[in-house]
CSV table of C-alpha atoms in Angstrom, one decimal:
chain,number,residue,atom,x,y,z
U,38,UNK,CA,-56.3,-37.2,-56.4
U,39,UNK,CA,-58.3,-37.6,-53.2
U,40,UNK,CA,-59.4,-35.6,-50.2
U,41,UNK,CA,-59.7,-37.7,-47.1
U,42,UNK,CA,-61.1,-35.8,-44.1
U,43,UNK,CA,-60.9,-36.9,-40.5
U,44,UNK,CA,-63.7,-35.3,-38.5
U,45,UNK,CA,-65.5,-35.8,-35.1
U,46,UNK,CA,-68.5,-34.3,-33.4
U,47,UNK,CA,-67.1,-35.2,-30.0
U,48,UNK,CA,-65.9,-32.4,-27.9
U,49,UNK,CA,-63.2,-34.4,-26.1
U,50,UNK,CA,-59.9,-35.5,-27.6
U,51,UNK,CA,-60.2,-38.6,-29.7
U,52,UNK,CA,-56.7,-38.9,-31.3
U,53,UNK,CA,-58.1,-37.5,-34.5
U,54,UNK,CA,-54.9,-35.6,-35.4
U,55,UNK,CA,-52.7,-38.6,-34.8
U,56,UNK,CA,-55.0,-40.8,-36.8
U,57,UNK,CA,-54.8,-38.4,-39.7
U,58,UNK,CA,-51.1,-38.2,-39.4
U,59,UNK,CA,-50.7,-42.0,-39.1
U,60,UNK,CA,-52.8,-42.8,-42.2
U,61,UNK,CA,-51.1,-40.0,-44.2
U,62,UNK,CA,-47.6,-41.4,-43.2
U,63,UNK,CA,-48.6,-44.9,-44.1
U,64,UNK,CA,-49.9,-43.9,-47.6
U,65,UNK,CA,-46.8,-41.9,-48.2
U,66,UNK,CA,-44.4,-44.6,-47.1
U,67,UNK,CA,-46.1,-47.8,-48.2
U,68,UNK,CA,-47.5,-46.6,-51.5
U,69,UNK,CA,-45.1,-43.8,-52.3
U,70,UNK,CA,-48.0,-41.3,-52.8
U,71,UNK,CA,-47.2,-37.6,-52.7
U,72,UNK,CA,-49.3,-36.6,-49.7
U,73,UNK,CA,-50.2,-33.5,-47.8
U,74,UNK,CA,-51.4,-33.6,-44.2
U,75,UNK,CA,-53.3,-30.5,-43.4
U,76,UNK,CA,-54.6,-29.4,-40.0
U,77,UNK,CA,-57.4,-26.8,-39.6
U,78,UNK,CA,-57.1,-27.1,-35.8
U,79,UNK,CA,-56.4,-23.7,-34.2
U,80,UNK,CA,-53.2,-23.6,-32.1
U,81,UNK,CA,-52.7,-27.4,-32.2
U,82,UNK,CA,-49.2,-28.6,-32.6
U,83,UNK,CA,-50.0,-32.4,-32.8
U,84,UNK,CA,-48.6,-32.6,-36.3
U,85,UNK,CA,-45.4,-30.9,-35.3
U,86,UNK,CA,-44.9,-33.2,-32.4
U,87,UNK,CA,-45.8,-36.3,-34.3
U,88,UNK,CA,-43.7,-35.6,-37.4
U,89,UNK,CA,-40.9,-33.6,-35.7
U,90,UNK,CA,-41.1,-30.8,-38.3
U,91,UNK,CA,-39.7,-27.4,-37.4
U,92,UNK,CA,-41.3,-24.0,-37.6
U,93,UNK,CA,-39.2,-23.0,-40.7
U,94,UNK,CA,-40.8,-23.5,-44.1
U,95,UNK,CA,-38.9,-24.5,-47.2
U,96,UNK,CA,-39.6,-21.1,-48.9
U,97,UNK,CA,-38.3,-19.2,-45.9
U,98,UNK,CA,-35.0,-21.2,-45.9
U,99,UNK,CA,-34.7,-21.0,-49.7
U,100,UNK,CA,-35.1,-17.2,-49.6
U,101,UNK,CA,-32.5,-16.9,-46.8
U,102,UNK,CA,-30.0,-19.0,-48.8
U,103,UNK,CA,-30.6,-17.0,-51.9
U,104,UNK,CA,-30.2,-13.7,-50.0
U,105,UNK,CA,-33.7,-12.5,-50.9
U,106,UNK,CA,-35.9,-10.5,-48.6
U,107,UNK,CA,-38.8,-12.5,-47.3
U,108,UNK,CA,-41.9,-11.9,-45.3
U,109,UNK,CA,-42.4,-13.7,-42.0
U,110,UNK,CA,-45.7,-15.2,-43.1
U,111,UNK,CA,-45.4,-18.9,-43.4
U,112,UNK,CA,-47.7,-21.9,-43.3
U,113,UNK,CA,-51.4,-21.4,-43.5
U,114,UNK,CA,-51.0,-17.6,-42.8
U,115,UNK,CA,-48.9,-17.1,-45.9
U,116,UNK,CA,-51.1,-19.3,-48.0
U,117,UNK,CA,-54.2,-17.4,-46.8
U,118,UNK,CA,-52.7,-14.2,-48.2
U,119,UNK,CA,-52.0,-15.9,-51.5
U,120,UNK,CA,-55.6,-17.2,-51.6
U,121,UNK,CA,-57.2,-13.8,-50.7
U,122,UNK,CA,-55.2,-12.1,-53.5
U,123,UNK,CA,-56.1,-14.9,-56.0
U,124,UNK,CA,-52.4,-15.9,-56.5
U,125,UNK,CA,-52.6,-19.4,-55.0
U,126,UNK,CA,-51.6,-22.1,-57.4
U,127,UNK,CA,-51.2,-25.9,-56.8
U,128,UNK,CA,-47.4,-25.8,-57.1
U,129,UNK,CA,-47.1,-22.9,-54.7
U,130,UNK,CA,-48.5,-24.8,-51.7
U,131,UNK,CA,-45.4,-26.9,-51.2
U,132,UNK,CA,-43.4,-23.7,-50.5
U,133,UNK,CA,-45.4,-23.2,-47.3
U,134,UNK,CA,-45.3,-26.7,-46.0
U,135,UNK,CA,-43.0,-28.6,-43.7
U,136,UNK,CA,-41.4,-31.8,-45.0
U,137,UNK,CA,-42.0,-34.9,-42.8
U,138,UNK,CA,-40.5,-37.4,-45.3
U,139,UNK,CA,-39.9,-37.1,-49.0
U,140,UNK,CA,-43.4,-38.0,-50.0
U,141,UNK,CA,-45.3,-36.4,-47.1
U,142,UNK,CA,-45.6,-32.7,-46.4
U,143,UNK,CA,-47.4,-31.1,-43.5
U,144,UNK,CA,-49.3,-27.9,-43.1
U,145,UNK,CA,-50.3,-27.1,-39.5
U,146,UNK,CA,-53.3,-25.0,-38.4
U,147,UNK,CA,-53.2,-21.3,-37.6
U,148,UNK,CA,-51.1,-20.0,-34.7
U,149,UNK,CA,-52.1,-17.3,-32.3
U,150,UNK,CA,-54.2,-14.8,-34.2
U,151,UNK,CA,-54.9,-11.4,-32.7
U,152,UNK,CA,-57.6,-10.3,-35.1
U,153,UNK,CA,-60.8,-12.3,-35.6
U,154,UNK,CA,-61.0,-11.1,-39.2
U,155,UNK,CA,-57.7,-12.8,-39.9
U,156,UNK,CA,-59.0,-16.1,-38.5
U,157,UNK,CA,-62.1,-15.7,-40.7
U,158,UNK,CA,-59.9,-15.2,-43.7
U,159,UNK,CA,-58.0,-18.3,-42.9
U,160,UNK,CA,-61.2,-20.3,-42.5
U,161,UNK,CA,-62.5,-19.1,-45.8
U,162,UNK,CA,-59.2,-19.9,-47.6
U,163,UNK,CA,-59.4,-23.6,-46.8
U,164,UNK,CA,-61.7,-24.4,-49.7
U,165,UNK,CA,-59.3,-22.9,-52.2
U,166,UNK,CA,-56.3,-24.4,-50.5
U,167,UNK,CA,-57.7,-27.9,-50.5
U,168,UNK,CA,-58.9,-27.6,-54.0
U,169,UNK,CA,-55.5,-26.5,-55.3
U,170,UNK,CA,-53.7,-29.0,-53.2
U,171,UNK,CA,-55.8,-31.8,-54.6
U,172,UNK,CA,-54.4,-30.9,-58.1
U,173,UNK,CA,-50.8,-31.2,-56.9
U,174,UNK,CA,-50.8,-34.0,-54.3
U,175,UNK,CA,-51.9,-37.6,-54.8
U,176,UNK,CA,-53.8,-37.5,-51.5
U,177,UNK,CA,-54.8,-34.6,-49.2
U,178,UNK,CA,-55.5,-35.6,-45.6
U,179,UNK,CA,-57.5,-33.0,-43.6
U,180,UNK,CA,-57.6,-32.9,-39.8
U,181,UNK,CA,-60.9,-30.9,-39.6
U,182,UNK,CA,-62.3,-28.9,-36.7
U,183,UNK,CA,-64.9,-30.6,-34.6
U,184,UNK,CA,-68.6,-30.0,-34.8
U,185,UNK,CA,-70.7,-28.7,-37.7
U,186,UNK,CA,-71.2,-25.2,-36.4
U,187,UNK,CA,-68.9,-23.5,-38.9
U,188,UNK,CA,-70.0,-23.2,-42.5
U,189,UNK,CA,-66.4,-23.8,-43.6
U,190,UNK,CA,-66.5,-27.2,-41.9
U,191,UNK,CA,-69.5,-28.2,-44.0
U,192,UNK,CA,-67.8,-27.0,-47.2
U,193,UNK,CA,-64.7,-29.1,-46.5
U,194,UNK,CA,-66.8,-32.2,-45.7
U,195,UNK,CA,-68.8,-31.8,-48.9
U,196,UNK,CA,-65.7,-31.6,-51.0
U,197,UNK,CA,-64.2,-34.6,-49.4
U,198,UNK,CA,-64.0,-37.9,-51.2
U,199,UNK,CA,-64.0,-39.9,-48.0
U,200,UNK,CA,-64.9,-38.7,-44.5
U,201,UNK,CA,-63.3,-40.7,-41.6
U,202,UNK,CA,-65.6,-40.1,-38.6
U,203,UNK,CA,-63.9,-40.5,-35.2
U,204,UNK,CA,-66.5,-41.8,-32.8
U,205,UNK,CA,-66.0,-42.6,-29.1
U,206,UNK,CA,-66.5,-46.3,-28.4
U,207,UNK,CA,-69.6,-45.9,-26.4
U,208,UNK,CA,-73.1,-46.9,-27.5
U,209,UNK,CA,-74.4,-43.4,-26.7
U,210,UNK,CA,-71.9,-41.8,-29.0
U,211,UNK,CA,-72.6,-44.3,-31.8
U,212,UNK,CA,-76.3,-43.6,-31.5
U,213,UNK,CA,-75.6,-39.8,-31.6
U,214,UNK,CA,-73.8,-40.3,-34.9
U,215,UNK,CA,-76.5,-42.4,-36.3
U,216,UNK,CA,-79.0,-39.7,-35.5
U,217,UNK,CA,-76.7,-37.1,-37.0
U,218,UNK,CA,-76.3,-39.2,-40.1
U,219,UNK,CA,-80.1,-39.3,-40.6
U,220,UNK,CA,-80.3,-35.5,-40.2
U,221,UNK,CA,-77.3,-34.4,-42.3
U,222,UNK,CA,-77.2,-35.0,-46.1
U,223,UNK,CA,-73.4,-34.9,-45.9
U,224,UNK,CA,-73.5,-38.4,-44.4
U,225,UNK,CA,-76.4,-39.7,-46.6
U,226,UNK,CA,-74.2,-41.7,-49.0
U,227,UNK,CA,-71.5,-44.2,-48.5
U,228,UNK,CA,-68.6,-41.7,-48.5
U,229,UNK,CA,-67.7,-42.0,-44.8
U,230,UNK,CA,-66.1,-44.6,-42.6
U,231,UNK,CA,-66.5,-44.8,-38.8
U,232,UNK,CA,-63.3,-45.0,-36.8
């Protein structure tokens, strides 16, 4: 069980989400690993476009077919409520994901959120979510928010087995990462790869 996190300190788009999705798809197809691709990017639908997954979750459809009442919370919003109430379990996560292929499930980032407190709850739930997912899936691929400003970003980087650092192919950007690597203990070891 591994957590592989794709992260970048660049402000501009680097294809990070598509890189995350491509590697997750490859590992799921080529090696038949049960994988979860998880995006923490706010209002980003790159995974939905890349994988062609719809907005409906499996649990929502199951409940409709069984004739049960169901809440409208799905995806990360629904999982956040489970994490906050300490009811999140590894097996439960798959009920809130979208299936890309048999061995790859996708969990997109949060949608429009009216309340800042709700967004904070979502950010704080990622540690529990990733930890539980790591017990159920062979590989958890995380498309992580840019920069190191949020404490939740640091927590996810620290719990990652491998960090794939997206760096723009300019000498200035490479030098910036080298400086960052010397300042941040997260990058002190050999648990990262530059992309």
